[in-house]
Amino acid sequence: MNISVIGTGYVGLGTAAVFSELGNNVIGADIDETKIKNLNKGIMPIFEPGLKELIERNLKEKRLRFTHDNKEAIMHGDIIFICVGTPPKENWETEMKHVEAVAKEIAENMDSYKVIAHKSTVPVETGEKVKDIIKSNLKNDVEFDVVSNPEFLREGTAISDTLNPDRIVIGIESERAAEMMKKLYNPIKAPIIMTDIKSAELIKHASNAFLATKISFINAISQICEKTGADVEKVAEGMGYDQRIGRRFLNAGIGYGGFCFPKDVQAFIKIAEKYGYDFQLLKATNNINENQKKYFVETIKNRLRDLKNKNIGILGLAFKPDTDDMRLAPSIYIIDELQKEGAKIKAYDPEAMEKAKSILNGVEFCNNPYDAAKDADALLILTEWNEFREMDLAKIKSLMKKPLIFDGRNIYNPESMKKEGFNYISIGRKDVA
Ligand code: UDX
């Protein structure tokens, strides 16, 4: 099938790579000319495990190419995926201008029947809006169908998530579009949920909101654990064996970050408001998440008392492991707050330092965890990269001014840290010294 993907961010690139790998003839389009030139040479704009190899292979096999000419992509695709950004506005409503502009461009350039599928996370009723825009801007008398096909991939596991999804959600209005979408997804073994467009749009928002709420729930429990001397890891384990609950997304920490959960939760609150529903549960999810970062900073301040000229080493900057994405990463807030108190920050992240350099000021970036630990009054773990689980802790201890670790991701066992001679403070577990 001929497939076009407009927008080459995380979702667009993953979609283009996977559909070409499945044997389709794919064009990826983006208005950023430099990005397109690089992509055609196999240079990736993001770090995503497996993406480069997949794109290189399909470029070579000529099943995939990239263009900065949206018109070319619109003419090419039997199915056109809209994967452009839906960033938050100042008031957290979803900025729809990129989706709307692409819809208009599609209408102006479409010369045969097309299925136009939106993959980006968008407010319910976007399908209607896209349909209206296309209808009122059509240049040629051709038919089209709008489809909602939300994407559930996670950064860091984008390729495997797309190739092996838990489910495929397709919101459709016509049999013709349904058949084409089914044919496209035929090689992927996953349950397909065929529904109306609005339900598909809501499935995406509801899923992200539910997962974010699950994280905030365990973070709330972690606070009670700290106050009572219980262990949040054990509580999560005990809860997780209940199949109705499940252990995944019950990891307490410094709160969720990234470009999906924080903005989607806020956007969903706004969407509900628009339809006259006060989504108090989701407001609490958001508040707990914000407080979790603040509470972590307060814990550090209480321990170190005066932060002025204290050396603080940071391990991990990205919002989660296996990505270089710094968007809405808790590290940004935490570092900023510590700097305001006069702390000197040294930081290391295996992948995110290039991106972090353009966001964080006054931070000394290090080549490895040991340099970040050198002369540190405290070491903070902010992202659970596997590299940090395998560090030489004796070496870390010998390099630090004081053996004090604040672990925002609970990657170590407190008792082992005690044996190693650390004063170890983690989330929802007893401090050890
Ligand atoms: C998320 C959704 O999982 C995905 O389905 C959707 O398409 C986009 O948003 P992503 O943002 O890539 O994906 O990352 P995810 O792995 O879900 O983690 C999001 C945030 O939650 C990270 O900051 C992570 O550290 C945090 N998190 C996750 C926790 O704090 N605890 C957990 O148990 C799980």
CSV table of C-alpha atoms and ligand atoms in Angstrom, one decimal:
chain,number,residue,atom,x,y,z
A,1,MET,CA,0.0,0.0,0.0
A,2,ASN,CA,1.1,3.6,-0.5
A,3,ILE,CA,1.3,5.3,2.9
A,4,SER,CA,2.2,8.9,3.8
A,5,VAL,CA,3.1,10.1,7.2
A,6,ILE,CA,3.0,13.9,7.7
A,7,GLY,CA,5.2,14.9,10.7
A,8,THR,CA,8.4,13.1,11.6
A,9,GLY,CA,8.5,13.4,15.4
A,10,TYR,CA,8.5,10.3,17.7
A,11,VAL,CA,5.1,9.1,16.4
A,12,GLY,CA,5.6,9.9,12.8
A,13,LEU,CA,9.1,8.3,12.5
A,14,GLY,CA,8.0,5.2,14.4
A,15,THR,CA,4.9,4.9,12.1
A,16,ALA,CA,6.9,5.5,8.9
A,17,ALA,CA,9.6,3.0,9.9
A,18,VAL,CA,7.2,0.2,10.9
A,19,PHE,CA,4.9,0.5,8.0
A,20,SER,CA,7.8,0.4,5.5
A,21,GLU,CA,9.3,-2.5,7.4
A,22,LEU,CA,5.9,-4.3,6.8
A,23,GLY,CA,6.4,-3.9,3.1
A,24,ASN,CA,4.5,-0.7,2.3
A,25,ASN,CA,5.7,2.1,0.1
A,26,VAL,CA,6.1,4.9,2.6
A,27,ILE,CA,6.8,8.6,2.3
A,28,GLY,CA,7.5,10.6,5.5
A,29,ALA,CA,7.1,14.4,5.2
A,30,ASP,CA,8.1,17.3,7.4
A,31,ILE,CA,8.5,21.0,6.8
A,32,ASP,CA,11.9,21.0,8.5
A,33,GLU,CA,14.3,20.7,5.5
A,34,THR,CA,17.4,20.0,7.5
A,35,LYS,CA,15.7,17.2,9.3
A,36,ILE,CA,14.6,15.7,6.0
A,37,LYS,CA,18.0,15.9,4.5
A,38,ASN,CA,19.5,14.2,7.5
A,39,LEU,CA,16.8,11.5,7.6
A,40,ASN,CA,17.5,10.7,3.9
A,41,LYS,CA,21.1,10.2,4.9
A,42,GLY,CA,20.1,8.0,7.9
A,43,ILE,CA,20.9,10.7,10.5
A,44,MET,CA,18.2,10.6,13.2
A,45,PRO,CA,16.8,13.7,14.9
A,46,ILE,CA,16.1,11.7,18.1
A,47,PHE,CA,17.6,8.8,20.0
A,48,GLU,CA,15.3,5.8,19.9
A,49,PRO,CA,16.5,2.2,20.2
A,50,GLY,CA,16.2,0.3,16.8
A,51,LEU,CA,14.9,3.3,14.9
A,52,LYS,CA,18.0,4.1,12.9
A,53,GLU,CA,18.6,0.5,11.8
A,54,LEU,CA,15.0,0.2,10.7
A,55,ILE,CA,15.0,3.5,8.8
A,56,GLU,CA,18.4,2.8,7.1
A,57,ARG,CA,17.2,-0.7,6.0
A,58,ASN,CA,14.0,0.6,4.5
A,59,LEU,CA,15.7,3.6,2.8
A,60,LYS,CA,18.1,1.1,1.2
A,61,GLU,CA,15.3,-1.2,0.1
A,62,LYS,CA,13.6,1.9,-1.3
A,63,ARG,CA,10.4,1.3,0.6
A,64,LEU,CA,10.9,4.5,2.5
A,65,ARG,CA,11.9,8.0,1.7
A,66,PHE,CA,11.5,11.4,3.2
A,67,THR,CA,10.4,14.7,1.7
A,68,HIS,CA,9.9,18.3,2.9
A,69,ASP,CA,7.2,18.6,0.2
A,70,ASN,CA,3.9,17.8,1.9
A,71,LYS,CA,2.1,17.9,-1.5
A,72,GLU,CA,4.2,15.0,-2.8
A,73,ALA,CA,3.3,13.0,0.3
A,74,ILE,CA,-0.4,13.9,0.0
A,75,MET,CA,-0.5,12.7,-3.7
A,76,HIS,CA,1.4,9.5,-2.8
A,77,GLY,CA,-0.6,8.0,0.1
A,78,ASP,CA,-3.7,5.9,-0.1
A,79,ILE,CA,-3.7,6.4,3.6
A,80,ILE,CA,-2.3,9.7,5.0
A,81,PHE,CA,-1.3,9.7,8.6
A,82,ILE,CA,-1.4,13.1,10.3
A,83,CYS,CA,1.4,12.9,12.9
A,84,VAL,CA,2.2,16.5,13.5
A,85,GLY,CA,2.7,18.0,16.9
A,86,THR,CA,-0.2,18.9,19.2
A,87,PRO,CA,1.7,20.9,21.8
A,88,PRO,CA,0.1,22.6,24.8
A,89,LYS,CA,-1.0,26.2,24.6
A,90,GLU,CA,-0.1,28.5,27.5
A,91,ASN,CA,-3.4,27.5,29.2
A,92,TRP,CA,-2.7,23.8,28.5
A,93,GLU,CA,-5.4,23.5,25.8
A,94,THR,CA,-4.2,21.6,22.8
A,95,GLU,CA,-2.7,23.6,20.0
A,96,MET,CA,-4.5,22.3,16.9
A,97,LYS,CA,-3.1,24.7,14.3
A,98,HIS,CA,-0.6,22.2,12.9
A,99,VAL,CA,-3.2,19.5,12.5
A,100,GLU,CA,-5.6,22.1,10.9
A,101,ALA,CA,-3.0,23.4,8.5
A,102,VAL,CA,-2.2,19.9,7.3
A,103,ALA,CA,-5.9,19.1,6.9
A,104,LYS,CA,-6.2,22.2,4.7
A,105,GLU,CA,-3.1,21.2,2.7
A,106,ILE,CA,-4.5,17.7,2.2
A,107,ALA,CA,-7.8,19.2,0.9
A,108,GLU,CA,-6.0,21.5,-1.5
A,109,ASN,CA,-3.8,18.7,-3.0
A,110,MET,CA,-5.8,15.6,-2.9
A,111,ASP,CA,-6.6,14.2,-6.4
A,112,SER,CA,-8.1,10.8,-5.6
A,113,TYR,CA,-9.9,9.0,-2.7
A,114,LYS,CA,-7.8,9.0,0.5
A,115,VAL,CA,-8.1,7.9,4.0
A,116,ILE,CA,-6.9,10.6,6.4
A,117,ALA,CA,-6.0,9.1,9.8
A,118,HIS,CA,-4.9,11.1,12.8
A,119,LYS,CA,-2.5,9.5,15.1
A,120,SER,CA,-1.6,12.4,17.4
A,121,THR,CA,-3.3,12.8,20.7
A,122,VAL,CA,-6.1,15.2,20.0
A,123,PRO,CA,-9.3,16.4,21.7
A,124,VAL,CA,-12.5,14.4,21.1
A,125,GLU,CA,-14.3,15.7,18.0
A,126,THR,CA,-11.0,16.4,16.1
A,127,GLY,CA,-12.1,14.0,13.5
A,128,GLU,CA,-15.2,16.1,12.9
A,129,LYS,CA,-13.1,19.2,12.7
A,130,VAL,CA,-10.6,17.7,10.2
A,131,LYS,CA,-13.6,16.5,8.1
A,132,ASP,CA,-15.1,20.0,8.0
A,133,ILE,CA,-11.8,21.6,7.1
A,134,ILE,CA,-11.2,19.1,4.3
A,135,LYS,CA,-14.7,19.5,2.9
A,136,SER,CA,-14.6,23.2,2.8
A,137,ASN,CA,-11.2,23.4,1.2
A,138,LEU,CA,-11.4,20.6,-1.4
A,139,LYS,CA,-10.0,21.6,-4.8
A,140,ASN,CA,-10.9,18.4,-6.7
A,141,ASP,CA,-14.2,16.6,-6.5
A,142,VAL,CA,-12.9,13.5,-4.7
A,143,GLU,CA,-14.1,11.3,-1.9
A,144,PHE,CA,-12.3,10.9,1.4
A,145,ASP,CA,-12.7,9.3,4.8
A,146,VAL,CA,-11.4,10.5,8.2
A,147,VAL,CA,-10.1,7.9,10.6
A,148,SER,CA,-8.9,8.1,14.2
A,149,ASN,CA,-6.0,5.7,14.8
A,150,PRO,CA,-4.4,6.8,18.1
A,151,GLU,CA,-0.8,5.8,18.8
A,152,PHE,CA,0.1,4.2,22.1
A,153,LEU,CA,3.9,3.9,21.6
A,154,ARG,CA,6.2,4.8,24.5
A,155,GLU,CA,9.5,6.6,23.9
A,156,GLY,CA,12.4,4.3,24.3
A,157,THR,CA,10.4,1.3,23.1
A,158,ALA,CA,8.7,2.9,20.2
A,159,ILE,CA,9.5,0.3,17.6
A,160,SER,CA,8.6,-2.8,19.6
A,161,ASP,CA,5.5,-1.1,20.9
A,162,THR,CA,4.4,-0.3,17.3
A,163,LEU,CA,5.2,-3.8,16.0
A,164,ASN,CA,3.7,-5.6,19.0
A,165,PRO,CA,1.0,-3.3,20.4
A,166,ASP,CA,-1.5,-4.4,23.1
A,167,ARG,CA,-4.3,-3.3,20.8
A,168,ILE,CA,-5.0,-1.3,17.7
A,169,VAL,CA,-7.7,1.3,17.9
A,170,ILE,CA,-9.5,2.3,14.7
A,171,GLY,CA,-12.3,4.9,14.7
A,172,ILE,CA,-14.1,4.8,11.4
A,173,GLU,CA,-17.2,6.0,9.6
A,174,SER,CA,-17.1,4.0,6.4
A,175,GLU,CA,-16.7,0.4,5.4
A,176,ARG,CA,-14.2,1.4,2.7
A,177,ALA,CA,-11.9,3.0,5.2
A,178,ALA,CA,-12.3,0.1,7.6
A,179,GLU,CA,-11.2,-2.4,4.9
A,180,MET,CA,-8.1,-0.3,4.1
A,181,MET,CA,-7.1,0.1,7.7
A,182,LYS,CA,-7.6,-3.6,8.4
A,183,LYS,CA,-5.5,-4.5,5.4
A,184,LEU,CA,-2.7,-2.2,6.6
A,185,TYR,CA,-2.7,-3.7,10.1
A,186,ASN,CA,-3.1,-7.3,8.9
A,187,PRO,CA,0.5,-8.3,9.5
A,188,ILE,CA,0.4,-7.1,13.1
A,189,LYS,CA,-0.9,-9.6,15.6
A,190,ALA,CA,-3.0,-7.6,18.0
A,191,PRO,CA,-6.7,-7.2,18.9
A,192,ILE,CA,-8.3,-4.5,16.7
A,193,ILE,CA,-10.9,-2.3,18.3
A,194,MET,CA,-13.2,-0.9,15.6
A,195,THR,CA,-15.3,1.9,16.8
A,196,ASP,CA,-16.7,5.3,16.0
A,197,ILE,CA,-14.2,8.2,15.7
A,198,LYS,CA,-15.1,10.0,18.9
A,199,SER,CA,-14.7,6.8,21.0
A,200,ALA,CA,-11.3,6.2,19.4
A,201,GLU,CA,-10.2,9.7,20.3
A,202,LEU,CA,-11.4,9.3,23.9
A,203,ILE,CA,-9.7,5.9,24.2
A,204,LYS,CA,-6.4,7.6,23.8
A,205,HIS,CA,-7.0,10.4,26.3
A,206,ALA,CA,-8.6,8.1,28.8
A,207,SER,CA,-5.7,5.6,28.6
A,208,ASN,CA,-3.0,8.2,29.2
A,209,ALA,CA,-5.1,9.8,32.0
A,210,PHE,CA,-5.6,6.4,33.7
A,211,LEU,CA,-1.9,5.5,33.5
A,212,ALA,CA,-0.9,8.9,34.9
A,213,THR,CA,-3.5,8.4,37.7
A,214,LYS,CA,-2.0,5.0,38.5
A,215,ILE,CA,1.5,6.6,38.9
A,216,SER,CA,0.1,9.4,41.1
A,217,PHE,CA,-1.8,6.9,43.1
A,218,ILE,CA,1.4,5.0,44.0
A,219,ASN,CA,3.2,8.2,44.6
A,220,ALA,CA,0.5,9.2,47.1
A,221,ILE,CA,0.9,5.8,48.7
A,222,SER,CA,4.6,6.3,48.9
A,223,GLN,CA,4.0,9.4,51.1
A,224,ILE,CA,1.9,7.3,53.5
A,225,CYS,CA,4.7,4.6,53.5
A,226,GLU,CA,7.3,7.2,54.5
A,227,LYS,CA,5.1,8.5,57.3
A,228,THR,CA,4.4,5.0,58.6
A,229,GLY,CA,7.6,3.2,58.0
A,230,ALA,CA,6.1,0.9,55.3
A,231,ASP,CA,7.9,0.0,52.1
A,232,VAL,CA,6.2,1.2,48.8
A,233,GLU,CA,8.0,-1.4,46.7
A,234,LYS,CA,6.4,-4.2,48.8
A,235,VAL,CA,3.0,-2.5,48.7
A,236,ALA,CA,3.2,-2.2,44.9
A,237,GLU,CA,4.3,-5.8,44.6
A,238,GLY,CA,1.4,-7.0,46.9
A,239,MET,CA,-1.1,-4.9,45.0
A,240,GLY,CA,0.3,-5.8,41.6
A,241,TYR,CA,-0.4,-9.5,41.9
A,242,ASP,CA,-4.1,-8.7,41.8
A,243,GLN,CA,-4.7,-9.2,38.1
A,244,ARG,CA,-7.3,-6.4,38.2
A,245,ILE,CA,-4.6,-4.0,39.3
A,246,GLY,CA,-1.3,-5.3,37.7
A,247,ARG,CA,2.3,-4.3,38.8
A,248,ARG,CA,3.1,-2.1,35.8
A,249,PHE,CA,3.0,1.7,36.2
A,250,LEU,CA,3.1,1.3,40.0
A,251,ASN,CA,6.7,2.6,40.4
A,252,ALA,CA,6.8,5.4,42.9
A,253,GLY,CA,9.3,8.2,42.0
A,254,ILE,CA,9.7,11.9,41.3
A,255,GLY,CA,6.6,12.0,39.2
A,256,TYR,CA,5.8,11.5,35.5
A,257,GLY,CA,7.3,13.8,32.9
A,258,GLY,CA,7.8,13.7,29.1
A,259,PHE,CA,5.7,15.2,26.5
A,260,CYS,CA,2.6,13.0,26.9
A,261,PHE,CA,1.3,12.5,30.4
A,262,PRO,CA,1.8,16.1,31.8
A,263,LYS,CA,0.2,17.8,28.7
A,264,ASP,CA,-2.4,15.1,28.1
A,265,VAL,CA,-3.6,15.2,31.7
A,266,GLN,CA,-3.9,18.9,31.6
A,267,ALA,CA,-5.5,18.9,28.2
A,268,PHE,CA,-8.1,16.3,29.2
A,269,ILE,CA,-9.0,18.4,32.2
A,270,LYS,CA,-9.7,21.3,29.8
A,271,ILE,CA,-11.6,19.1,27.4
A,272,ALA,CA,-13.9,17.8,30.2
A,273,GLU,CA,-14.4,21.4,31.4
A,274,LYS,CA,-15.5,22.4,27.9
A,275,TYR,CA,-18.2,19.7,28.0
A,276,GLY,CA,-19.3,20.8,31.5
A,277,TYR,CA,-17.6,18.1,33.6
A,278,ASP,CA,-15.3,19.0,36.4
A,279,PHE,CA,-12.6,16.3,36.3
A,280,GLN,CA,-11.5,16.4,39.9
A,281,LEU,CA,-9.8,13.0,39.9
A,282,LEU,CA,-7.5,14.1,37.1
A,283,LYS,CA,-6.8,17.5,38.8
A,284,ALA,CA,-5.7,15.5,41.8
A,285,THR,CA,-3.5,13.3,39.6
A,286,ASN,CA,-1.8,16.4,38.3
A,287,ASN,CA,-1.4,18.0,41.8
A,288,ILE,CA,0.1,14.9,43.3
A,289,ASN,CA,2.6,14.8,40.4
A,290,GLU,CA,3.6,18.4,40.9
A,291,ASN,CA,4.0,17.8,44.6
A,292,GLN,CA,6.1,14.8,44.2
A,293,LYS,CA,9.0,16.8,42.6
A,294,LYS,CA,8.6,19.6,45.3
A,295,TYR,CA,8.6,17.0,48.1
A,296,PHE,CA,11.9,15.5,46.7
A,297,VAL,CA,13.5,19.0,46.7
A,298,GLU,CA,12.3,19.7,50.2
A,299,THR,CA,13.7,16.3,51.4
A,300,ILE,CA,17.1,17.3,50.0
A,301,LYS,CA,16.9,20.8,51.5
A,302,ASN,CA,16.0,19.4,54.9
A,303,ARG,CA,18.9,17.0,54.9
A,304,LEU,CA,21.6,19.3,53.6
A,305,ARG,CA,20.2,22.4,55.3
A,306,ASP,CA,22.2,25.2,53.6
A,307,LEU,CA,22.6,24.4,49.9
A,308,LYS,CA,24.8,27.4,49.2
A,309,ASN,CA,28.0,26.1,47.4
A,310,LYS,CA,27.1,22.5,48.1
A,311,ASN,CA,28.2,20.2,45.3
A,312,ILE,CA,25.4,18.1,44.0
A,313,GLY,CA,25.9,15.4,41.4
A,314,ILE,CA,23.0,14.4,39.2
A,315,LEU,CA,22.7,11.0,37.5
A,316,GLY,CA,20.0,11.0,34.8
A,317,LEU,CA,18.4,14.0,33.1
A,318,ALA,CA,16.0,12.5,30.6
A,319,PHE,CA,12.4,12.1,31.7
A,320,LYS,CA,12.9,8.3,31.6
A,321,PRO,CA,15.6,5.9,30.4
A,322,ASP,CA,16.3,4.9,26.8
A,323,THR,CA,15.5,8.3,25.4
A,324,ASP,CA,17.3,11.6,25.0
A,325,ASP,CA,14.0,13.5,25.5
A,326,MET,CA,14.2,16.3,28.1
A,327,ARG,CA,10.7,17.7,27.6
A,328,LEU,CA,9.0,18.3,30.9
A,329,ALA,CA,11.6,16.1,32.6
A,330,PRO,CA,11.4,16.4,36.4
A,331,SER,CA,15.2,17.0,36.4
A,332,ILE,CA,14.6,20.5,35.0
A,333,TYR,CA,12.5,21.6,38.0
A,334,ILE,CA,14.7,19.9,40.5
A,335,ILE,CA,18.0,21.3,39.2
A,336,ASP,CA,16.5,24.8,38.9
A,337,GLU,CA,15.2,24.7,42.6
A,338,LEU,CA,18.6,23.5,43.9
A,339,GLN,CA,20.4,26.2,41.9
A,340,LYS,CA,18.2,28.9,43.3
A,341,GLU,CA,19.4,27.8,46.8
A,342,GLY,CA,23.0,28.2,45.6
A,343,ALA,CA,23.9,24.6,44.9
A,344,LYS,CA,26.6,23.8,42.3
A,345,ILE,CA,25.4,21.1,39.9
A,346,LYS,CA,27.4,18.5,38.0
A,347,ALA,CA,25.3,16.2,35.8
A,348,TYR,CA,25.6,13.1,33.7
A,349,ASP,CA,23.1,11.3,31.4
A,350,PRO,CA,24.0,8.6,28.9
A,351,GLU,CA,21.9,10.2,26.0
A,352,ALA,CA,20.2,13.4,27.0
A,353,MET,CA,23.1,15.8,27.6
A,354,GLU,CA,23.1,17.4,24.2
A,355,LYS,CA,19.5,18.3,24.6
A,356,ALA,CA,19.9,19.2,28.2
A,357,LYS,CA,22.7,21.7,27.4
A,358,SER,CA,20.2,24.0,25.6
A,359,ILE,CA,17.8,23.9,28.5
A,360,LEU,CA,19.9,23.9,31.7
A,361,ASN,CA,22.1,26.8,32.6
A,362,GLY,CA,25.1,26.8,34.9
A,363,VAL,CA,25.4,23.0,35.0
A,364,GLU,CA,28.7,21.2,34.6
A,365,PHE,CA,28.2,18.3,32.3
A,366,CYS,CA,30.3,15.2,33.0
A,367,ASN,CA,31.5,12.3,30.9
A,368,ASN,CA,30.5,9.5,33.3
A,369,PRO,CA,28.8,9.0,36.7
A,370,TYR,CA,32.1,9.0,38.5
A,371,ASP,CA,32.9,12.5,37.4
A,372,ALA,CA,29.5,13.7,38.6
A,373,ALA,CA,30.1,12.0,42.0
A,374,LYS,CA,33.5,13.6,42.5
A,375,ASP,CA,33.6,15.9,45.6
A,376,ALA,CA,29.8,15.7,45.8
A,377,ASP,CA,28.0,16.5,49.0
A,378,ALA,CA,25.1,14.5,47.6
A,379,LEU,CA,24.3,12.4,44.6
A,380,LEU,CA,20.8,12.4,43.1
A,381,ILE,CA,19.4,9.7,40.8
A,382,LEU,CA,16.7,11.2,38.6
A,383,THR,CA,16.5,8.7,35.8
A,384,GLU,CA,16.7,4.9,36.2
A,385,TRP,CA,19.2,4.1,33.4
A,386,ASN,CA,20.5,0.6,33.7
A,387,GLU,CA,24.0,2.0,33.6
A,388,PHE,CA,23.4,3.4,37.1
A,389,ARG,CA,22.3,0.0,38.5
A,390,GLU,CA,25.7,-1.4,37.5
A,391,MET,CA,27.9,1.3,38.9
A,392,ASP,CA,31.0,0.6,41.0
A,393,LEU,CA,29.4,1.9,44.3
A,394,ALA,CA,32.7,1.6,46.3
A,395,LYS,CA,34.3,3.9,43.7
A,396,ILE,CA,31.4,6.3,43.9
A,397,LYS,CA,31.7,6.4,47.7
A,398,SER,CA,35.4,7.0,47.6
A,399,LEU,CA,34.9,9.9,45.2
A,400,MET,CA,32.2,11.7,47.1
A,401,LYS,CA,32.7,14.2,49.8
A,402,LYS,CA,29.9,12.6,51.8
A,403,PRO,CA,28.3,9.2,51.0
A,404,LEU,CA,24.8,10.6,50.6
A,405,ILE,CA,22.4,9.4,47.8
A,406,PHE,CA,18.9,10.6,47.1
A,407,ASP,CA,17.4,8.1,44.8
A,408,GLY,CA,14.3,9.4,43.0
A,409,ARG,CA,13.7,6.1,41.2
A,410,ASN,CA,14.3,3.5,43.9
A,411,ILE,CA,17.0,1.6,41.8
A,412,TYR,CA,18.9,0.2,44.8
A,413,ASN,CA,18.1,-2.0,47.7
A,414,PRO,CA,18.3,0.1,50.9
A,415,GLU,CA,19.9,-2.7,52.9
A,416,SER,CA,22.7,-3.2,50.3
A,417,MET,CA,23.3,0.5,50.3
A,418,LYS,CA,23.6,0.5,54.0
A,419,LYS,CA,26.2,-2.3,53.7
A,420,GLU,CA,28.1,-0.2,51.1
A,421,GLY,CA,28.2,2.6,53.7
A,422,PHE,CA,25.8,5.0,52.1
A,423,ASN,CA,23.3,7.3,53.7
A,424,TYR,CA,20.6,6.4,51.3
A,425,ILE,CA,17.3,8.2,50.9
A,426,SER,CA,14.7,6.8,48.4
A,427,ILE,CA,11.0,7.2,47.7
A,428,GLY,CA,8.4,5.6,50.0
A,429,ARG,CA,11.0,3.5,51.9
A,430,LYS,CA,12.9,3.9,55.1
A,431,ASP,CA,16.0,6.0,55.0
A,432,VAL,CA,19.2,4.0,55.8
A,433,ALA,CA,22.5,5.2,57.1
B,1,UDX,C1,3.3,7.5,27.4
B,1,UDX,C2,2.3,6.3,27.3
B,1,UDX,O1,2.9,5.2,28.0
B,1,UDX,C3,2.2,6.0,25.8
B,1,UDX,O2,1.2,4.9,25.7
B,1,UDX,C4,1.7,7.2,25.1
B,1,UDX,O3,1.5,6.9,23.7
B,1,UDX,C5,2.6,8.4,25.3
B,1,UDX,O4,2.8,8.6,26.7
B,1,UDX,P1,6.0,7.9,27.3
B,1,UDX,O5,5.7,9.3,27.7
B,1,UDX,O6,6.9,7.6,26.2
B,1,UDX,O7,4.6,7.1,27.0
B,1,UDX,O8,6.6,7.2,28.6
B,1,UDX,P2,6.1,6.2,29.8
B,1,UDX,O9,7.0,5.0,29.8
B,1,UDX,O10,4.7,5.9,29.7
B,1,UDX,O11,6.5,7.1,31.1
B,1,UDX,C6,5.9,8.3,31.3
B,1,UDX,C7,6.4,8.9,32.6
B,1,UDX,O12,5.9,8.2,33.7
B,1,UDX,C8,7.9,8.9,32.8
B,1,UDX,O13,8.3,10.1,33.3
B,1,UDX,C9,8.1,7.8,33.8
B,1,UDX,O14,9.3,7.9,34.5
B,1,UDX,C10,6.9,7.9,34.6
B,1,UDX,N1,6.5,6.6,35.3
B,1,UDX,C11,6.2,5.5,34.5
B,1,UDX,C12,6.6,6.5,36.7
B,1,UDX,O15,6.9,7.5,37.4
B,1,UDX,N2,6.2,5.4,37.2
B,1,UDX,C13,5.8,4.3,36.5
B,1,UDX,O16,5.5,3.2,37.2
B,1,UDX,C14,5.8,4.4,35.1
